[in-house]
Amino acid sequence: MLLSSADNMRDADRRAITEEPYKIPSIALMEKASHAVAEAAIPWLRDGGCAVILCGSGNNGGDGVGAAVELKKAGYPVRVLLTGSRDHTTPDWREMARRLEALGTCVEDFDPDRGLGMAAVVIDAIFGIGLNKSVGGRALAAIEAINAAHTAGAGVVSADIASGVEADTGRILGAAVRSDCTVTFSMAKPGHFAEPGCTFCGRLTIADIGIPGDILAACGSGVHAVLDEDVSLPHRNPLSHKGDYGKVLVLGGSVGYTGAPTLCARSAVRSGAGLVYLGVPAPIYNITAMKNDEAMPFSLPDGKDGLSPLGVDTAVERLAGMDVCAAGPGLGRSRGTVALVDALLHAESGSGIPLVLDADALSALQGHLEWLREHAAPVILTPHEGEFVRMGGLLTGNRVEDARRFAAAHGCVLVLKGHRCIAAFPDGEAYIATRGNPGMAKGGSGDVLTGIVAALCAQFPGAEKRAVTTAMQLHALAGDLCKAALGEYAMTATDMIAMLPEATIKLMEG
């Protein structure tokens, strides 16, 4: 699902209102937005109680006042509180306030000392998508009052985006409303899905307020949210064999870290790869061989400081005939790991083979990011934030742009792991996963993702964007299925692999 930036959405509003042949009255757009917000609030009012609407002075506040008009007409009691200045209200805001007054209700000034009373539902229309500075004053007090009412049991509906969440980044600008439901207008924004804003917005509804489709088509920001319906796994050709589904080479492991490469290999098998080979240092070969039935382990000569030069050469020789290589899980931070990553990125025999680098292979890139552009085939990096910084990435608080900037600068694919994984591509596009849960924050979860990415890259050669976004959503879906079956505390990385069959079935085409 393509997302719109705040600037593009404001420009779309302007074009719809001012340009021929559209010339849509701005109040007509506000009426539709108000109706959608009111409809979202009604479920909390069916058993009685009052709707309290907190609104700012801008058009987002006007949407809130308009929602009060809709609710009042439907027979529900409302109370409307202004958090901003009456001197700065917009013409459409004032028109909605006039309509509300004609129904017998006036807009009051918000008093932080009075609270919100016994609200059944609170409508948050304090700030819209234009917020770009830290909140303070009465607006901050209003956000705190809404959150207190929410804690006391009131439902909370936000108009466009939860106040305090920056629309383009998901950052929290001082404080933010914790919504049960957000009704956004025309298109969703990155802040609805990027962390931490995604944890404040609640259930998201996109309301059509009448902006023409050809205007919205030009609103794209290059950022997408990955929904289940946006990705799919094709049915397999009956006339096929294991060679048609890719050969994956996994390189990882060290003494004390036999689980990581095994999890990676097992997840690659479970994700449909035709053949999976697993290269591990000689000291752990016997243990690894006992753990793997479907994947095929082989031994890499080891030295005092990780893989020996012969071990590196053996790994590189195995690249021939492979479709994808995944390296790093459990490999250890050693000179041998740096030598291996160097060899994989520069080996003539592997120049056309996509690489998926994770864990210790990412640390080996520290000071060597120029290597990424020296590999002819796509290089896919799968760091968590600590690994991202360690290898030379910069975190500014805007995870989407941080990932996009890195991928474009280094010509790689970056999968920045977190509560909502972000996949960024060299062409500037970014994709945000819409699934995942805290139960996945366990050792081994990243190894599972690496295996899934490698398996799907092997099955979709030349279509890395499809493979990576599907892998990211498949991994998160398996995690959510584990949460539903086992709970966030007890689920493990092994459980996620066991849940991949059900997750793949859910993503099958047709």
Short mmCIF file of C-alpha atoms in Angstrom, two decimals:
data_model
loop_
_atom_site.label_atom_id
_atom_site.label_comp_id
_atom_site.label_asym_id
_atom_site.label_seq_id
_atom_site.Cartn_x
_atom_site.Cartn_y
_atom_site.Cartn_z
CA MET A 1 0.00 0.00 0.00
CA LEU A 2 1.51 3.29 -1.13
CA LEU A 3 1.77 5.96 1.58
CA SER A 4 1.62 9.73 1.23
CA SER A 5 3.86 12.28 2.84
CA ALA A 6 2.28 15.16 4.74
CA ASP A 7 3.40 17.68 2.11
CA ASN A 8 1.99 15.61 -0.75
CA MET A 9 -1.33 15.20 1.07
CA ARG A 10 -1.62 18.92 1.71
CA ASP A 11 -0.85 19.55 -1.97
CA ALA A 12 -3.56 17.07 -2.95
CA ASP A 13 -6.07 18.97 -0.80
CA ARG A 14 -5.01 22.23 -2.42
CA ARG A 15 -5.31 20.85 -5.94
CA ALA A 16 -8.74 19.34 -5.29
CA ILE A 17 -10.01 22.66 -3.93
CA THR A 18 -8.41 25.14 -6.34
CA GLU A 19 -7.71 23.46 -9.67
CA GLU A 20 -9.95 22.93 -12.65
CA PRO A 21 -11.83 20.75 -13.35
CA TYR A 22 -12.17 19.74 -9.67
CA LYS A 23 -12.92 22.92 -7.69
CA ILE A 24 -14.31 20.91 -4.74
CA PRO A 25 -15.45 23.20 -1.89
CA SER A 26 -13.13 22.70 1.07
CA ILE A 27 -16.13 22.43 3.40
CA ALA A 28 -17.35 19.43 1.37
CA LEU A 29 -14.06 17.62 2.05
CA MET A 30 -14.37 18.49 5.76
CA GLU A 31 -17.95 17.21 5.87
CA LYS A 32 -16.88 13.79 4.62
CA ALA A 33 -13.92 13.66 6.98
CA SER A 34 -16.14 14.64 9.91
CA HIS A 35 -18.69 11.98 9.04
CA ALA A 36 -16.01 9.27 8.96
CA VAL A 37 -14.65 10.29 12.36
CA ALA A 38 -18.12 10.38 13.90
CA GLU A 39 -18.94 6.92 12.52
CA ALA A 40 -15.79 5.54 14.14
CA ALA A 41 -16.82 6.99 17.52
CA ILE A 42 -20.40 5.69 17.57
CA PRO A 43 -19.63 2.11 18.77
CA TRP A 44 -18.49 3.54 22.12
CA LEU A 45 -21.73 5.53 22.49
CA ARG A 46 -24.30 2.82 21.84
CA ASP A 47 -24.55 1.97 25.53
CA GLY A 48 -24.85 5.62 26.58
CA GLY A 49 -22.35 8.23 27.66
CA CYS A 50 -20.96 11.39 26.18
CA ALA A 51 -18.50 12.09 23.36
CA VAL A 52 -15.84 14.65 24.24
CA ILE A 53 -14.08 16.22 21.29
CA LEU A 54 -10.78 18.03 21.77
CA CYS A 55 -9.88 20.17 18.80
CA GLY A 56 -7.16 22.52 17.73
CA SER A 57 -7.61 25.72 15.72
CA GLY A 58 -6.76 24.29 12.30
CA ASN A 59 -8.72 22.22 9.84
CA ASN A 60 -7.98 19.05 11.79
CA GLY A 61 -9.79 20.71 14.67
CA GLY A 62 -12.55 21.60 12.21
CA ASP A 63 -12.90 17.89 11.42
CA GLY A 64 -13.43 17.31 15.13
CA VAL A 65 -16.05 20.04 15.42
CA GLY A 66 -17.74 18.61 12.33
CA ALA A 67 -17.75 15.16 13.95
CA ALA A 68 -19.53 16.70 16.93
CA VAL A 69 -22.15 18.11 14.52
CA GLU A 70 -22.67 14.62 13.05
CA LEU A 71 -22.98 13.01 16.48
CA LYS A 72 -25.32 15.70 17.75
CA LYS A 73 -27.59 15.21 14.73
CA ALA A 74 -27.62 11.48 15.46
CA GLY A 75 -28.85 12.15 19.01
CA TYR A 76 -25.64 11.61 20.96
CA PRO A 77 -24.54 14.03 23.69
CA VAL A 78 -21.33 15.88 22.85
CA ARG A 79 -18.93 18.30 24.48
CA VAL A 80 -16.37 20.17 22.37
CA LEU A 81 -13.22 21.65 23.87
CA LEU A 82 -10.85 23.99 22.01
CA THR A 83 -7.17 23.56 22.84
CA GLY A 84 -5.93 26.33 20.54
CA SER A 85 -6.70 29.97 19.97
CA ARG A 86 -10.04 31.19 18.62
CA ASP A 87 -8.14 33.95 16.82
CA HIS A 88 -6.39 31.37 14.65
CA THR A 89 -9.33 29.20 13.64
CA THR A 90 -9.87 28.57 9.92
CA PRO A 91 -12.98 29.57 7.95
CA ASP A 92 -14.15 25.95 7.69
CA TRP A 93 -13.59 25.46 11.44
CA ARG A 94 -15.78 28.46 12.12
CA GLU A 95 -18.49 27.17 9.78
CA MET A 96 -18.59 23.86 11.64
CA ALA A 97 -18.73 25.70 14.97
CA ARG A 98 -21.68 27.77 13.65
CA ARG A 99 -23.51 24.55 12.68
CA LEU A 100 -22.85 23.06 16.10
CA GLU A 101 -24.12 26.18 17.85
CA ALA A 102 -27.30 26.03 15.74
CA LEU A 103 -27.85 22.57 17.28
CA GLY A 104 -27.57 24.01 20.79
CA THR A 105 -23.95 23.24 21.66
CA CYS A 106 -21.09 25.75 21.83
CA VAL A 107 -17.36 25.09 21.63
CA GLU A 108 -15.82 25.57 25.08
CA ASP A 109 -12.22 26.46 25.91
CA PHE A 110 -10.25 23.51 27.26
CA ASP A 111 -9.41 23.91 30.95
CA PRO A 112 -6.61 21.57 32.06
CA ASP A 113 -7.88 21.71 35.65
CA ARG A 114 -11.37 20.41 34.81
CA GLY A 115 -10.51 17.17 33.03
CA LEU A 116 -12.80 15.44 30.58
CA GLY A 117 -15.48 14.11 32.90
CA MET A 118 -17.11 10.74 32.28
CA ALA A 119 -16.49 10.49 28.54
CA ALA A 120 -17.49 7.25 26.83
CA VAL A 121 -15.36 8.23 23.84
CA VAL A 122 -12.84 10.99 23.22
CA ILE A 123 -12.20 12.32 19.73
CA ASP A 124 -8.67 13.62 19.29
CA ALA A 125 -8.61 16.42 16.69
CA ILE A 126 -5.86 18.52 18.23
CA PHE A 127 -3.18 18.22 15.56
CA GLY A 128 -3.25 16.78 12.07
CA ILE A 129 -0.45 15.64 9.80
CA GLY A 130 1.22 19.06 9.81
CA LEU A 131 2.72 18.78 13.30
CA ASN A 132 6.52 19.11 13.14
CA LYS A 133 7.58 20.40 16.55
CA SER A 134 7.35 19.22 20.12
CA VAL A 135 3.95 19.78 21.72
CA GLY A 136 3.54 21.95 24.80
CA GLY A 137 1.16 24.23 26.66
CA ARG A 138 -2.55 23.47 26.59
CA ALA A 139 -2.10 20.96 23.76
CA LEU A 140 0.24 18.88 25.92
CA ALA A 141 -2.21 19.08 28.82
CA ALA A 142 -5.00 17.98 26.47
CA ILE A 143 -3.00 14.96 25.28
CA GLU A 144 -2.36 14.00 28.90
CA ALA A 145 -6.08 14.39 29.69
CA ILE A 146 -7.04 12.15 26.75
CA ASN A 147 -4.59 9.47 27.84
CA ALA A 148 -5.91 9.65 31.40
CA ALA A 149 -9.46 9.19 30.10
CA HIS A 150 -8.27 6.24 28.02
CA THR A 151 -6.71 4.66 31.09
CA ALA A 152 -10.03 5.16 32.87
CA GLY A 153 -11.86 3.22 30.15
CA ALA A 154 -12.88 5.74 27.49
CA GLY A 155 -12.44 4.90 23.84
CA VAL A 156 -10.18 7.20 21.83
CA VAL A 157 -10.57 8.05 18.13
CA SER A 158 -7.98 10.22 16.38
CA ALA A 159 -8.68 12.32 13.31
CA ASP A 160 -6.03 11.72 10.61
CA ILE A 161 -3.22 10.76 13.00
CA ALA A 162 -2.79 10.49 16.76
CA SER A 163 -1.85 13.96 17.99
CA GLY A 164 1.84 14.09 18.81
CA VAL A 165 2.89 11.55 16.15
CA GLU A 166 4.89 13.00 13.27
CA ALA A 167 3.16 11.89 10.08
CA ASP A 168 6.26 11.38 7.93
CA THR A 169 8.44 9.60 10.47
CA GLY A 170 6.42 8.04 13.29
CA ARG A 171 8.43 10.00 15.85
CA ILE A 172 6.71 11.14 19.05
CA LEU A 173 7.03 14.90 19.35
CA GLY A 174 7.10 15.24 23.12
CA ALA A 175 3.93 13.29 23.89
CA ALA A 176 1.22 11.56 21.88
CA VAL A 177 -2.37 10.40 22.20
CA ARG A 178 -2.85 6.65 22.63
CA SER A 179 -5.69 5.91 20.24
CA ASP A 180 -7.89 2.88 19.87
CA CYS A 181 -8.71 3.91 16.32
CA THR A 182 -7.34 6.43 13.83
CA VAL A 183 -9.38 7.62 10.86
CA THR A 184 -7.01 8.98 8.26
CA PHE A 185 -8.08 10.75 5.12
CA SER A 186 -7.53 9.65 1.52
CA MET A 187 -4.18 7.86 2.07
CA ALA A 188 -2.25 6.47 5.01
CA LYS A 189 1.02 8.10 6.06
CA PRO A 190 4.36 6.58 7.13
CA GLY A 191 3.79 7.61 10.75
CA HIS A 192 0.83 5.24 10.96
CA PHE A 193 3.15 2.27 10.42
CA ALA A 194 6.68 3.32 11.42
CA GLU A 195 7.68 2.88 15.03
CA PRO A 196 7.02 4.20 17.59
CA GLY A 197 4.05 6.05 16.11
CA CYS A 198 2.41 2.81 15.00
CA THR A 199 1.95 1.82 18.64
CA PHE A 200 -0.09 4.99 19.31
CA CYS A 201 -2.45 5.00 16.32
CA GLY A 202 -4.48 1.88 17.08
CA ARG A 203 -6.65 0.36 14.35
CA LEU A 204 -6.33 2.34 11.14
CA THR A 205 -9.23 3.23 8.84
CA ILE A 206 -8.70 5.10 5.57
CA ALA A 207 -11.65 7.34 4.69
CA ASP A 208 -12.40 8.52 1.17
CA ILE A 209 -13.24 12.21 1.53
CA GLY A 210 -13.69 12.90 -2.17
CA ILE A 211 -10.21 13.81 -3.44
CA PRO A 212 -10.08 12.54 -7.06
CA GLY A 213 -8.04 9.42 -7.73
CA ASP A 214 -5.79 11.04 -10.35
CA ILE A 215 -4.67 13.58 -7.75
CA LEU A 216 -4.01 10.86 -5.16
CA ALA A 217 -2.01 8.87 -7.73
CA ALA A 218 0.60 11.63 -7.62
CA CYS A 219 0.85 11.62 -3.82
CA GLY A 220 3.25 8.72 -3.41
CA SER A 221 6.22 9.26 -1.12
CA GLY A 222 8.20 6.19 -2.18
CA VAL A 223 7.22 4.53 1.09
CA HIS A 224 4.85 1.57 1.24
CA ALA A 225 3.15 -0.41 3.99
CA VAL A 226 3.27 -4.17 3.36
CA LEU A 227 -0.13 -5.75 3.98
CA ASP A 228 -0.83 -9.46 3.64
CA GLU A 229 -2.73 -8.80 0.43
CA ASP A 230 0.28 -6.97 -1.03
CA VAL A 231 2.46 -10.10 -1.08
CA SER A 232 1.85 -13.61 -2.30
CA LEU A 233 3.45 -16.97 -2.92
CA PRO A 234 2.61 -18.61 -6.25
CA HIS A 235 1.28 -22.12 -6.65
CA ARG A 236 4.04 -24.39 -7.89
CA ASN A 237 4.19 -25.89 -11.35
CA PRO A 238 3.29 -29.61 -11.13
CA LEU A 239 6.03 -30.32 -13.68
CA SER A 240 8.97 -29.16 -11.57
CA HIS A 241 11.83 -30.51 -9.48
CA LYS A 242 13.98 -29.34 -6.57
CA GLY A 243 16.39 -27.57 -8.90
CA ASP A 244 13.61 -25.21 -9.94
CA TYR A 245 13.33 -23.75 -6.43
CA GLY A 246 16.85 -22.61 -5.87
CA LYS A 247 20.06 -23.66 -4.18
CA VAL A 248 20.86 -21.77 -0.98
CA LEU A 249 24.27 -21.73 0.67
CA VAL A 250 24.30 -20.84 4.39
CA LEU A 251 27.64 -19.99 6.03
CA GLY A 252 27.74 -19.51 9.78
CA GLY A 253 28.33 -20.92 13.23
CA SER A 254 31.23 -21.14 15.66
CA VAL A 255 32.00 -22.93 18.91
CA GLY A 256 29.09 -22.16 21.27
CA TYR A 257 26.91 -20.88 18.43
CA THR A 258 25.56 -23.95 16.68
CA GLY A 259 21.92 -22.85 16.85
CA ALA A 260 22.08 -19.73 14.66
CA PRO A 261 23.18 -21.38 11.39
CA THR A 262 20.78 -24.26 11.98
CA LEU A 263 17.83 -21.90 12.48
CA CYS A 264 18.79 -20.08 9.30
CA ALA A 265 19.08 -23.28 7.28
CA ARG A 266 15.86 -24.76 8.68
CA SER A 267 13.89 -21.63 7.88
CA ALA A 268 15.28 -21.64 4.33
CA VAL A 269 14.07 -25.22 3.94
CA ARG A 270 10.65 -24.38 5.39
CA SER A 271 10.36 -21.40 3.05
CA GLY A 272 10.52 -23.56 -0.03
CA ALA A 273 14.16 -23.58 -1.16
CA GLY A 274 14.88 -26.64 -3.30
CA LEU A 275 18.31 -27.39 -1.80
CA VAL A 276 20.01 -25.89 1.25
CA TYR A 277 23.73 -26.37 1.96
CA LEU A 278 25.15 -25.40 5.33
CA GLY A 279 28.85 -24.65 5.80
CA VAL A 280 30.08 -24.50 9.40
CA PRO A 281 33.55 -24.50 11.05
CA ALA A 282 35.02 -27.96 11.52
CA PRO A 283 34.80 -27.99 15.36
CA ILE A 284 30.99 -27.78 15.26
CA TYR A 285 30.35 -29.91 12.18
CA ASN A 286 29.28 -33.05 14.08
CA ILE A 287 26.82 -31.12 16.27
CA THR A 288 25.40 -29.30 13.25
CA ALA A 289 25.05 -32.51 11.26
CA MET A 290 22.98 -34.01 14.10
CA LYS A 291 20.66 -30.99 14.07
CA ASN A 292 19.96 -30.92 10.34
CA ASP A 293 18.11 -33.51 8.31
CA GLU A 294 16.91 -31.58 5.24
CA ALA A 295 19.80 -29.09 4.99
CA MET A 296 23.16 -30.57 3.97
CA PRO A 297 26.03 -29.57 6.30
CA PHE A 298 29.69 -29.55 5.30
CA SER A 299 32.86 -28.68 7.16
CA LEU A 300 34.96 -25.52 6.82
CA PRO A 301 38.59 -25.65 8.08
CA ASP A 302 38.98 -23.49 11.16
CA GLY A 303 41.94 -21.63 12.64
CA LYS A 304 42.87 -19.79 15.81
CA ASP A 305 41.04 -16.66 14.70
CA GLY A 306 37.90 -17.98 13.06
CA LEU A 307 37.86 -19.59 9.64
CA SER A 308 41.31 -20.36 8.24
CA PRO A 309 42.29 -19.17 4.75
CA LEU A 310 41.55 -22.69 3.56
CA GLY A 311 38.11 -22.47 5.18
CA VAL A 312 37.43 -19.20 3.36
CA ASP A 313 38.58 -20.75 0.08
CA THR A 314 36.33 -23.78 0.65
CA ALA A 315 33.32 -21.55 1.29
CA VAL A 316 33.98 -19.50 -1.85
CA GLU A 317 34.38 -22.64 -3.95
CA ARG A 318 30.92 -23.71 -2.85
CA LEU A 319 29.42 -20.56 -4.39
CA ALA A 320 29.65 -22.14 -7.82
CA GLY A 321 26.22 -23.40 -8.83
CA MET A 322 24.41 -21.66 -5.97
CA ASP A 323 21.56 -19.19 -6.43
CA VAL A 324 21.92 -17.31 -3.12
CA CYS A 325 24.38 -17.23 -0.24
CA ALA A 326 23.43 -16.25 3.33
CA ALA A 327 26.37 -15.60 5.66
CA GLY A 328 26.89 -14.49 9.23
CA PRO A 329 24.59 -16.21 11.74
CA GLY A 330 26.72 -17.27 14.71
CA LEU A 331 29.96 -16.91 12.74
CA GLY A 332 31.75 -14.86 15.39
CA ARG A 333 33.66 -11.60 15.14
CA SER A 334 37.09 -12.63 13.97
CA ARG A 335 39.62 -11.98 11.25
CA GLY A 336 38.33 -15.10 9.55
CA THR A 337 34.83 -13.59 9.35
CA VAL A 338 36.18 -10.37 7.82
CA ALA A 339 38.19 -12.42 5.32
CA LEU A 340 35.12 -14.46 4.42
CA VAL A 341 32.91 -11.40 3.83
CA ASP A 342 35.69 -9.82 1.77
CA ALA A 343 36.00 -12.99 -0.31
CA LEU A 344 32.25 -13.41 -0.82
CA LEU A 345 31.87 -9.84 -2.04
CA HIS A 346 34.88 -9.97 -4.35
CA ALA A 347 35.11 -13.59 -5.50
CA GLU A 348 34.88 -13.91 -9.27
CA SER A 349 33.03 -17.22 -8.94
CA GLY A 350 30.29 -15.57 -6.88
CA SER A 351 30.01 -12.23 -8.63
CA GLY A 352 26.52 -12.95 -9.94
CA ILE A 353 25.14 -14.51 -6.75
CA PRO A 354 22.97 -12.43 -4.40
CA LEU A 355 24.31 -12.29 -0.84
CA VAL A 356 22.28 -12.04 2.35
CA LEU A 357 24.51 -10.80 5.18
CA ASP A 358 23.41 -10.95 8.81
CA ALA A 359 24.78 -10.86 12.34
CA ASP A 360 28.58 -11.15 12.48
CA ALA A 361 28.94 -10.69 8.72
CA LEU A 362 27.51 -7.20 9.23
CA SER A 363 30.10 -6.35 11.87
CA ALA A 364 32.77 -7.41 9.39
CA LEU A 365 31.64 -4.56 7.12
CA GLN A 366 32.73 -1.92 9.65
CA GLY A 367 35.15 0.34 7.81
CA HIS A 368 34.55 -1.52 4.55
CA LEU A 369 31.17 -0.30 3.31
CA GLU A 370 32.68 0.41 -0.10
CA TRP A 371 32.76 -3.37 -0.63
CA LEU A 372 28.98 -3.36 -1.03
CA ARG A 373 29.14 -1.60 -4.39
CA GLU A 374 31.92 -3.90 -5.60
CA HIS A 375 29.65 -6.96 -5.74
CA ALA A 376 27.86 -7.35 -9.08
CA ALA A 377 24.72 -8.99 -7.66
CA PRO A 378 22.34 -7.60 -5.00
CA VAL A 379 23.61 -7.51 -1.43
CA ILE A 380 20.90 -7.71 1.24
CA LEU A 381 21.76 -6.65 4.79
CA THR A 382 19.51 -7.60 7.72
CA PRO A 383 20.70 -5.68 10.81
CA HIS A 384 19.00 -4.77 14.02
CA GLU A 385 19.67 -1.19 15.11
CA GLY A 386 22.83 -2.06 17.07
CA GLU A 387 24.33 -3.88 14.10
CA PHE A 388 23.27 -1.06 11.79
CA VAL A 389 25.19 1.50 13.82
CA ARG A 390 28.17 -0.83 14.30
CA MET A 391 28.67 -1.29 10.57
CA GLY A 392 28.45 2.47 9.92
CA GLY A 393 24.75 3.35 9.68
CA LEU A 394 23.32 6.52 11.21
CA LEU A 395 20.15 6.58 13.32
CA THR A 396 18.47 9.98 13.58
CA GLY A 397 15.10 8.93 14.96
CA ASN A 398 13.58 8.68 11.49
CA ARG A 399 14.06 4.96 10.80
CA VAL A 400 12.47 5.04 7.35
CA GLU A 401 14.71 7.80 6.04
CA ASP A 402 17.76 6.36 7.82
CA ALA A 403 17.22 3.07 6.00
CA ARG A 404 16.51 4.74 2.65
CA ARG A 405 19.59 6.95 2.91
CA PHE A 406 21.88 3.99 3.68
CA ALA A 407 20.51 1.77 0.91
CA ALA A 408 20.83 4.53 -1.69
CA ALA A 409 24.31 5.55 -0.54
CA HIS A 410 25.74 2.04 -0.63
CA GLY A 411 23.73 0.44 -3.43
CA CYS A 412 22.40 -2.34 -1.23
CA VAL A 413 19.09 -3.64 0.12
CA LEU A 414 18.70 -2.89 3.82
CA VAL A 415 16.23 -4.72 6.06
CA LEU A 416 16.30 -2.75 9.31
CA LYS A 417 14.80 -4.99 11.95
CA GLY A 418 12.57 -3.77 14.76
CA HIS A 419 8.98 -3.79 15.94
CA ARG A 420 8.16 -2.87 12.36
CA CYS A 421 10.87 -4.04 9.96
CA ILE A 422 11.77 -1.64 7.14
CA ALA A 423 13.13 -2.80 3.79
CA ALA A 424 14.89 -0.05 1.83
CA PHE A 425 16.15 -0.40 -1.75
CA PRO A 426 18.79 1.45 -3.78
CA ASP A 427 16.11 3.13 -5.91
CA GLY A 428 14.86 4.99 -2.82
CA GLU A 429 11.72 2.95 -2.19
CA ALA A 430 11.02 1.65 1.30
CA TYR A 431 8.54 -0.89 2.64
CA ILE A 432 7.30 -1.13 6.23
CA ALA A 433 6.08 -4.46 7.59
CA THR A 434 2.66 -4.28 9.24
CA ARG A 435 2.95 -7.38 11.37
CA GLY A 436 5.15 -8.53 14.24
CA ASN A 437 5.01 -8.60 18.04
CA PRO A 438 7.27 -8.41 21.11
CA GLY A 439 7.40 -12.20 21.40
CA MET A 440 9.70 -12.15 18.37
CA ALA A 441 12.33 -10.22 20.38
CA LYS A 442 14.25 -13.39 21.14
CA GLY A 443 17.59 -14.81 20.09
CA GLY A 444 17.31 -16.64 16.78
CA SER A 445 14.45 -14.62 15.33
CA GLY A 446 16.81 -12.73 13.04
CA ASP A 447 18.43 -15.98 11.87
CA VAL A 448 14.98 -17.21 10.83
CA LEU A 449 14.40 -14.03 8.82
CA THR A 450 17.77 -14.42 7.08
CA GLY A 451 16.86 -17.94 6.00
CA ILE A 452 13.47 -16.86 4.67
CA VAL A 453 15.00 -13.96 2.71
CA ALA A 454 17.62 -16.26 1.17
CA ALA A 455 15.05 -18.92 0.25
CA LEU A 456 12.70 -16.48 -1.47
CA CYS A 457 15.53 -14.71 -3.29
CA ALA A 458 16.53 -18.13 -4.65
CA GLN A 459 12.97 -18.79 -5.81
CA PHE A 460 12.38 -15.32 -7.30
CA PRO A 461 15.66 -14.64 -9.13
CA GLY A 462 15.98 -11.07 -10.32
CA ALA A 463 12.96 -10.00 -8.24
CA GLU A 464 14.66 -9.09 -4.97
CA LYS A 465 12.07 -6.47 -4.08
CA ARG A 466 9.29 -9.05 -4.24
CA ALA A 467 11.39 -11.64 -2.40
CA VAL A 468 12.48 -9.35 0.44
CA THR A 469 9.09 -7.76 1.10
CA THR A 470 7.36 -11.13 1.00
CA ALA A 471 9.98 -12.62 3.33
CA MET A 472 9.63 -9.76 5.77
CA GLN A 473 5.85 -10.14 5.96
CA LEU A 474 6.01 -13.95 6.04
CA HIS A 475 8.43 -13.84 8.98
CA ALA A 476 6.21 -11.39 10.89
CA LEU A 477 3.06 -13.40 10.08
CA ALA A 478 4.67 -16.56 11.44
CA GLY A 479 5.53 -14.60 14.59
CA ASP A 480 1.95 -13.40 14.97
CA LEU A 481 0.63 -16.94 14.52
CA CYS A 482 3.03 -18.08 17.25
CA LYS A 483 1.78 -15.34 19.55
CA ALA A 484 -1.81 -16.44 18.99
CA ALA A 485 -1.00 -20.08 19.67
CA LEU A 486 1.69 -19.87 22.36
CA GLY A 487 1.75 -16.35 23.76
CA GLU A 488 4.51 -13.74 23.60
CA TYR A 489 6.49 -15.14 26.52
CA ALA A 490 6.77 -18.80 25.54
CA MET A 491 7.22 -18.58 21.75
CA THR A 492 10.68 -19.25 20.33
CA ALA A 493 12.51 -18.96 17.03
CA THR A 494 12.02 -22.70 16.53
CA ASP A 495 8.28 -22.18 16.98
CA MET A 496 8.34 -19.54 14.25
CA ILE A 497 9.90 -22.02 11.84
CA ALA A 498 7.25 -24.58 12.80
CA MET A 499 4.57 -21.96 12.04
CA LEU A 500 5.94 -21.16 8.57
CA PRO A 501 3.74 -23.80 6.86
CA GLU A 502 0.57 -22.13 8.12
CA ALA A 503 1.93 -18.69 7.28
CA THR A 504 2.86 -19.71 3.74
CA ILE A 505 -0.61 -21.18 3.18
CA LYS A 506 -2.14 -17.84 4.22
CA LEU A 507 -0.03 -16.03 1.65
CA MET A 508 -0.64 -18.46 -1.23
CA GLU A 509 -2.15 -16.98 -4.37
CA GLY A 510 -5.79 -17.81 -5.02
#
